[in-house]
Coordinates of C-alpha atoms and ligand atoms in Angstrom, one line a residue:
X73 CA 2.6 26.7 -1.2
X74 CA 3.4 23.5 1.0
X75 CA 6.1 21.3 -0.1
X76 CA 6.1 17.4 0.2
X77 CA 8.1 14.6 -0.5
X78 CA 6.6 11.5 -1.6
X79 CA 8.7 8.4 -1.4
X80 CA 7.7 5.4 -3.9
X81 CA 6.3 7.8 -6.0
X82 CA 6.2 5.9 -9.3
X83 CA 4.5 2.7 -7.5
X84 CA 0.7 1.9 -7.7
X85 CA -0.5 4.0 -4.4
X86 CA 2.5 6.8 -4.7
X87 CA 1.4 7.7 -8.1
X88 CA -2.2 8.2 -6.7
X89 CA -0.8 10.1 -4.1
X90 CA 1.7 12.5 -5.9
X91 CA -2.3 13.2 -8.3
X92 CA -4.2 13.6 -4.9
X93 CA -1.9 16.5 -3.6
X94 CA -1.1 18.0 -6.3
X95 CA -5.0 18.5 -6.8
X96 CA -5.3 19.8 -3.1
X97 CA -2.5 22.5 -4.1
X98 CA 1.0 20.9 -3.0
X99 CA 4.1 21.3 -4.3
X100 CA 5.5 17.4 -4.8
X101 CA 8.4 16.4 -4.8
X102 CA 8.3 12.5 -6.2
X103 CA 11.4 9.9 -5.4
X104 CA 11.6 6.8 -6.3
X105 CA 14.4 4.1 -7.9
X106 CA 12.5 2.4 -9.8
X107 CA 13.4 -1.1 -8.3
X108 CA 9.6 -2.2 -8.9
X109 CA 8.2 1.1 -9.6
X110 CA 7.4 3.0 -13.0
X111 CA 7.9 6.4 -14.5
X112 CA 4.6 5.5 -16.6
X113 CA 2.7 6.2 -13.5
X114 CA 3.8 9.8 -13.3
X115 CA 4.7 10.8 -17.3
X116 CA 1.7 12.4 -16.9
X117 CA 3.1 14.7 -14.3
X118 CA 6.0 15.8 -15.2
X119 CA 5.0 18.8 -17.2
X120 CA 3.9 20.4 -14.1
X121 CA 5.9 23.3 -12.2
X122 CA 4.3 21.9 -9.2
X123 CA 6.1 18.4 -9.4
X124 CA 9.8 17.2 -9.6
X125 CA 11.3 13.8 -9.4
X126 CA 14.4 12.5 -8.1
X127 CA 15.7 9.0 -8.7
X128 CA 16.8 8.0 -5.9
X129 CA 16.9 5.2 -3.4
X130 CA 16.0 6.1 -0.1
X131 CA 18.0 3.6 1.7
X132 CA 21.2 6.1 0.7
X133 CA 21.6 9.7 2.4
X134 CA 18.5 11.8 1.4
X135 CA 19.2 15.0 0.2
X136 CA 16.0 17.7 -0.5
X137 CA 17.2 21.2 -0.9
X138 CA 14.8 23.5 0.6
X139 CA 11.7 23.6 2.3
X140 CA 9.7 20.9 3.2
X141 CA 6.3 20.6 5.1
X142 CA 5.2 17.1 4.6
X143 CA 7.0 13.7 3.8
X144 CA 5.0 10.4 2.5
X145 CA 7.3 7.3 3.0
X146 CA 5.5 4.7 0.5
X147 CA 8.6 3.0 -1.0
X148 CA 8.8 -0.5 -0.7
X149 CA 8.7 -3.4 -2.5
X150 CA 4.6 -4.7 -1.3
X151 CA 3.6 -8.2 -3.1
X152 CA 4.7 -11.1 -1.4
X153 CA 6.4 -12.4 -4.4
X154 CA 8.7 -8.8 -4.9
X155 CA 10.0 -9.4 -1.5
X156 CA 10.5 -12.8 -1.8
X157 CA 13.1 -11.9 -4.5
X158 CA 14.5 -8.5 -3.1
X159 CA 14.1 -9.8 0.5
X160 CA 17.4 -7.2 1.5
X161 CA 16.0 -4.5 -0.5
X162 CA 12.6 -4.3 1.2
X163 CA 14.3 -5.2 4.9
X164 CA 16.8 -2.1 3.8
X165 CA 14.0 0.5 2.5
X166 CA 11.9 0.0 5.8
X167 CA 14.9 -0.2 8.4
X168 CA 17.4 2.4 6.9
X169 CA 14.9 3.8 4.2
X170 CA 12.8 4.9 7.3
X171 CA 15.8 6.2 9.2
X172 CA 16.7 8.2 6.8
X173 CA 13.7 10.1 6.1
X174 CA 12.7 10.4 9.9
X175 CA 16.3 12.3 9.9
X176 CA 15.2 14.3 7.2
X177 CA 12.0 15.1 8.7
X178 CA 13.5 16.2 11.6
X179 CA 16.0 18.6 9.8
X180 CA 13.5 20.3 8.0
X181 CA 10.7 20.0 10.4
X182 CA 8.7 18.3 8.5
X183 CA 5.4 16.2 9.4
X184 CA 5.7 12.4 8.4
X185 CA 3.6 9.9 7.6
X186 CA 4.8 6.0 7.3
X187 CA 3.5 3.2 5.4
X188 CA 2.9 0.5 7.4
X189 CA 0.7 -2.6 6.7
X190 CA -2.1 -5.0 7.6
X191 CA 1.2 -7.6 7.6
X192 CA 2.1 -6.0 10.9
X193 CA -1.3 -8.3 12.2
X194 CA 0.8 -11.6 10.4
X195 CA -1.6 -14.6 10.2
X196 CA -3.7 -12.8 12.6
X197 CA -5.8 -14.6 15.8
X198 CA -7.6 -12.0 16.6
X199 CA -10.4 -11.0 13.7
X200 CA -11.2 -7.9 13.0
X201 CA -8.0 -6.4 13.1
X202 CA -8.0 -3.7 15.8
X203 CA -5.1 -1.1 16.1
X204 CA -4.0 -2.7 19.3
X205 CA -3.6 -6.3 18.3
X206 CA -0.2 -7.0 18.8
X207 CA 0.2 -9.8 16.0
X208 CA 1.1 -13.1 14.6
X209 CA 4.3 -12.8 12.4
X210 CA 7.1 -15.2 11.6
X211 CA 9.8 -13.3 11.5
X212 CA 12.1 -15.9 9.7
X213 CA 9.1 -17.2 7.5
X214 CA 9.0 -15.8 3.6
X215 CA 6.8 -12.8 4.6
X216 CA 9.0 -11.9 7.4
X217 CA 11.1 -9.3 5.7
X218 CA 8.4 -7.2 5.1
X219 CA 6.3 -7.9 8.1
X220 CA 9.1 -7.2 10.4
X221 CA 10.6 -4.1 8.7
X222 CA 7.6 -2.4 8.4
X223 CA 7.0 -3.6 12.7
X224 CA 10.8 -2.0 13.0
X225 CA 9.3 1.0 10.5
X226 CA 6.2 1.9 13.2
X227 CA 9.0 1.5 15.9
X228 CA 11.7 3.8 15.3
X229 CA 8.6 6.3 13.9
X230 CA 7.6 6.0 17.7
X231 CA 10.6 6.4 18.8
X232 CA 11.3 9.8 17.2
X233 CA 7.9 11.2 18.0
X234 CA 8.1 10.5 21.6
X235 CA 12.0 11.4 21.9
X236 CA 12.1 14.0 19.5
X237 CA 9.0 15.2 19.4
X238 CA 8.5 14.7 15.8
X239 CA 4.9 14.9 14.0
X240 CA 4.0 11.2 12.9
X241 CA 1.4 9.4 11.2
X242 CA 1.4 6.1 10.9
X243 CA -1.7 4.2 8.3
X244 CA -1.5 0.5 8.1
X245 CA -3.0 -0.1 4.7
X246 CA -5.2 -3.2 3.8
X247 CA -5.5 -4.6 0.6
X248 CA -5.5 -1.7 -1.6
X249 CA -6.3 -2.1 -5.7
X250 CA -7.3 -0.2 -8.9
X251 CA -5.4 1.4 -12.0
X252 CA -1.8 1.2 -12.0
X253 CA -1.4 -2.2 -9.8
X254 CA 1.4 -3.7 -11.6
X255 CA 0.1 -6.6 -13.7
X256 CA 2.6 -9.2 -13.0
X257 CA 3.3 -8.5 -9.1
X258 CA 2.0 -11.9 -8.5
X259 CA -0.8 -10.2 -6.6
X260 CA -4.3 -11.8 -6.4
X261 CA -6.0 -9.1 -8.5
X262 CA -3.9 -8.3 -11.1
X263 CA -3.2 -12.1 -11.7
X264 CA -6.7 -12.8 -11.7
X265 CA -7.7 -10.1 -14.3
X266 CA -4.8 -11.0 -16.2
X267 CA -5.7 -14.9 -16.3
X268 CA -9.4 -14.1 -17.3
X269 CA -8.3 -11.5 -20.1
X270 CA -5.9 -14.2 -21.3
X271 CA -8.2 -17.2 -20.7
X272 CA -5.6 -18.7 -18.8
X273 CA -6.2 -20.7 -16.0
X274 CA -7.2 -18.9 -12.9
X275 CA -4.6 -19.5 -10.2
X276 CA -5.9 -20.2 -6.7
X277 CA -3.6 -21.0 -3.6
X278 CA -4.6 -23.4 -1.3
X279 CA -8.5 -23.8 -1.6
X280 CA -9.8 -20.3 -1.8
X281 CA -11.4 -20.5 1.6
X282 CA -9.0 -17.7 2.6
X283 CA -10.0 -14.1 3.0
X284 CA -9.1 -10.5 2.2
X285 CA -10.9 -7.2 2.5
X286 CA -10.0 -5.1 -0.8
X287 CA -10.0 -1.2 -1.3
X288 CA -10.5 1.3 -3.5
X289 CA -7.4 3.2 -4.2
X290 CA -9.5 6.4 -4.3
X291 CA -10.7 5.0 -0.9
X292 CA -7.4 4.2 0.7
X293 CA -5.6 7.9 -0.8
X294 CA -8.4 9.5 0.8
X295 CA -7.6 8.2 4.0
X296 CA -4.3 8.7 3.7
X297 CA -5.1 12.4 3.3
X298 CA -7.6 12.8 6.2
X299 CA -5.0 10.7 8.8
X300 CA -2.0 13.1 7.1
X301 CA -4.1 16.3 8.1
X302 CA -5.3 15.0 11.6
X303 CA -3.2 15.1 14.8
X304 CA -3.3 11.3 15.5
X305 CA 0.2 10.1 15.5
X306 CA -0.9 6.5 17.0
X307 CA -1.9 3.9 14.0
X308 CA -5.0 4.2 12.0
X309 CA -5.9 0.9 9.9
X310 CA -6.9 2.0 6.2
X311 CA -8.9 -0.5 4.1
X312 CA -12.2 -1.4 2.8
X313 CA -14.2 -3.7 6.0
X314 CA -16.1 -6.2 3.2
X315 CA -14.4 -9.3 3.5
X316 CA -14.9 -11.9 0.6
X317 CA -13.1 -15.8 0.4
X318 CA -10.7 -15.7 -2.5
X319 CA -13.2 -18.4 -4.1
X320 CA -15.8 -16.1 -4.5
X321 CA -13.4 -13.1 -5.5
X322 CA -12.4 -15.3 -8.6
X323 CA -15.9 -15.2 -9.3
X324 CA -16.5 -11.7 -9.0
X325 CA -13.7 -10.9 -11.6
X326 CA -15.1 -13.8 -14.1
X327 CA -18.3 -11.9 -13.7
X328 CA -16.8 -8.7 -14.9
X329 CA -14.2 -10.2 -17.3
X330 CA -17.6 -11.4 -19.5
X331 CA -17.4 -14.1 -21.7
X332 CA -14.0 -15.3 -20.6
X333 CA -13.1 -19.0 -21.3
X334 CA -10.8 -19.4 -18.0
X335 CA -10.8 -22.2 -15.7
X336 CA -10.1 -22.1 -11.6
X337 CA -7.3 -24.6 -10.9
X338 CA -5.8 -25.4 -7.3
X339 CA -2.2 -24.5 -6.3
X340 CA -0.1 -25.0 -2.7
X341 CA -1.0 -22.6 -0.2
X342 CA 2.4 -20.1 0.0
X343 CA 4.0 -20.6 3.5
X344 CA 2.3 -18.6 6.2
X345 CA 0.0 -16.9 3.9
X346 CA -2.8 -15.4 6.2
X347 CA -6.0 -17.2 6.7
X348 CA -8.4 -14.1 7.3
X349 CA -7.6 -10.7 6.9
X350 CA -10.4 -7.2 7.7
X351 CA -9.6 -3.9 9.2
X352 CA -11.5 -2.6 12.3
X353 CA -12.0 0.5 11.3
X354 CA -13.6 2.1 14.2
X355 CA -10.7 4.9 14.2
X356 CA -10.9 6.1 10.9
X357 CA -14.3 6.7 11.1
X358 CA -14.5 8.0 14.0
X359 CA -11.0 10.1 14.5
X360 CA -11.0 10.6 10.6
X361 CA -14.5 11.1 9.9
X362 CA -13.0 8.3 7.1
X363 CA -14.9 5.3 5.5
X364 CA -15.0 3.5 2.0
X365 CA -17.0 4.8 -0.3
X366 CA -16.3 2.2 -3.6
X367 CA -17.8 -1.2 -3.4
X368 CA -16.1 -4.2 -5.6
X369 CA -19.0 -4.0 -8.3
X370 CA -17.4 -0.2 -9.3
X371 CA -14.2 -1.0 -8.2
X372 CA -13.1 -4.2 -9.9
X373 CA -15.1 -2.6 -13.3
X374 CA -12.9 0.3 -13.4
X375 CA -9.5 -1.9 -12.4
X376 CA -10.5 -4.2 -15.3
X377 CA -11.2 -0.4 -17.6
X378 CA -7.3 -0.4 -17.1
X379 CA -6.0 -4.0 -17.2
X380 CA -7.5 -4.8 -20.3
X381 CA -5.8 -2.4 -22.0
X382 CA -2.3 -3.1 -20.6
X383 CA -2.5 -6.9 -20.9
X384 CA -1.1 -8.2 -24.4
Ligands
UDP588 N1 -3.7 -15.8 -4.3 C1 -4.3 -16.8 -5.1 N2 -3.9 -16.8 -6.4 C2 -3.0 -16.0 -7.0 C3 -2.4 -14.9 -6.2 C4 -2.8 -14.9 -4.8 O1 -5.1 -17.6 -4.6 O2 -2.7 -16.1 -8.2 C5 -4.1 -15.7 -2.9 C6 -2.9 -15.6 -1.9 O3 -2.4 -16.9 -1.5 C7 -3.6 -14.9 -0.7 C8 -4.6 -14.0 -1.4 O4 -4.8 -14.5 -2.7 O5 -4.3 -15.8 0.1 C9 -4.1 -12.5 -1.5 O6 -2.9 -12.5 -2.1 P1 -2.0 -11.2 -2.5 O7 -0.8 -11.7 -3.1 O8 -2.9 -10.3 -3.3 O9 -1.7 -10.4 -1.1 P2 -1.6 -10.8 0.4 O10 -2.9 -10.3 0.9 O11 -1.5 -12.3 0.7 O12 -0.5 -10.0 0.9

């Protein structure tokens, strides 16, 4: 049986991950420190002979005993308002995090995969986002922590596969949502669905003209899979092409969250927050044979299934 390591396992897209390859036959072997993660994500599995954890921050020496095929580095803090309070946390888990795990990689001669992100774009000029835009990042602004450790992330992953000749994959993921987002992240969707479940006041920054371009989690694990599996090593945007403004994805949740008494009111834009965001996916489809199968209607019905039964 294959053997992989999956970093950030007990976060929102690890936990779908350690499920996905477990279903495809893997052996997983989860790790995570919990710093914004949680082992309620993974209970589930531990009953399995197939899956082990190991708490563990990946920032330290990592230490796997064994075989290993495949590694999945997906631990980060990822909402803008984690890494604005664990800004050397998420600098250290992309920098030395990465580091690490390339060197374990290469011990065991194992293929990785990185996650990297649509912040790699920054406040992006060019629109789509294509693989080669180079990008629009401040690396001193509030975002910069993540953007530029996940930049340094895809470099020294590079690095290694040209130098050493290890097998890389690198997905920069887009918007991703669905079951398991945590609820007070600060993160557009589950703030939204919280605030309408609540009939709080719905939050929007700046004046909603913004936009995003949300995935399916089943959508974006899928892809992870197929650009795991492939022999790509350059990047491969993951993400769902639909772009909506933030106005009218506050209306889409209302229209889900029926009957909810919330209001919209205004906030300040968050410093450098970016004005348009949608993947190009021309690669995935046609290197992956990859595209989104789950529109919002389905998508944000089954994310509000699991919100409304978390939010007290
Ligand atoms: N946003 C908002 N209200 C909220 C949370 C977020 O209007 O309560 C906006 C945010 O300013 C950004 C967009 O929604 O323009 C998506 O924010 P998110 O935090 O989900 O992630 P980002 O795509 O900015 O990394």
């Amino acid at each position: 049986m294959k053997k992989i390591l999956i970093t950030g396992a007990a976060g929102f897209i690890g936990s779908h991950l350690c499920e996905k390859f477990l279903k495809e036959g893997f052996n997983v072997v989860a790790m995570d420190n919990l710093l914004t993660g949680s082992l309620t994500n993974i209970e589930h599995l531990f009953k399995l002979k197939e899956f082990e954890y190991y708490h563990h921050d990946v920032s330290k020496f990592v230490h796997v005993p064994g075989q290993l095929d495949y590694i999945l580095h997906f631990a980060s803090p990822a909402s803008p308002i984690d890494y604005l309070e664990m800004p050397i946390q998420t600098l250290k888990v992309g920098s030395l995090g990465t580091h690490n795990l390339l060197g374990l990689a290469k011990e065991k001669g194992a293929r990785l995969l990185i996650a990297s992100t649509s912040e790699v774009y920054g406040d992006p000029l060019v629109h789509p986002q294509t693989e080669e835009y180079w990008g629009n990042v401040n690396p001193i602004g509030p975002r910069g922590v993540y953007d530029e450790a996940k930049r340094f992330q895809e470099a020294i992953t590079m690095a290694y596969h040209t130098y050493h000749k290890l097998e890389t994959r690198i997905v920069r993921i887009f918007n991703t949502y669905g079951p398991r987002m945590r609820i007070d992240d600060g993160r557009a969707l589950p703030n939204f669905f919280a605030q309408a479940i609540k009939g709080e006041d719905i939050t929007i920054y700046g004046d909603g003209s913004q936009t995003r371009s949300f995935c399916y989690i089943d959508d974006q694990v899928d892809g992870i899979y197929k650009l795991l599996m492939s022999d790509y090593s350059q990047p491969v945007n993951i993400g769902n092409p639909e772009e909506i403004t933030i106005k009218d994805t506050v209306q889409e949740v209302i229209n889900i969250v029926k009957g909810t008494t919330s209001k919209v009111s205004y906030h300040d834009l968050p410093l450098d927050d970016p004005k348009k965001r949608q993947p190009d996916i021309t690669k995935a489809k046609e290197i992956l044979g990859w595209s989104p199968k789950v529109g919002r209607k389905e998508g944000f019905q089954l994310t509000y299934d699991y919100f409304k039964n978390i939010v007290v």
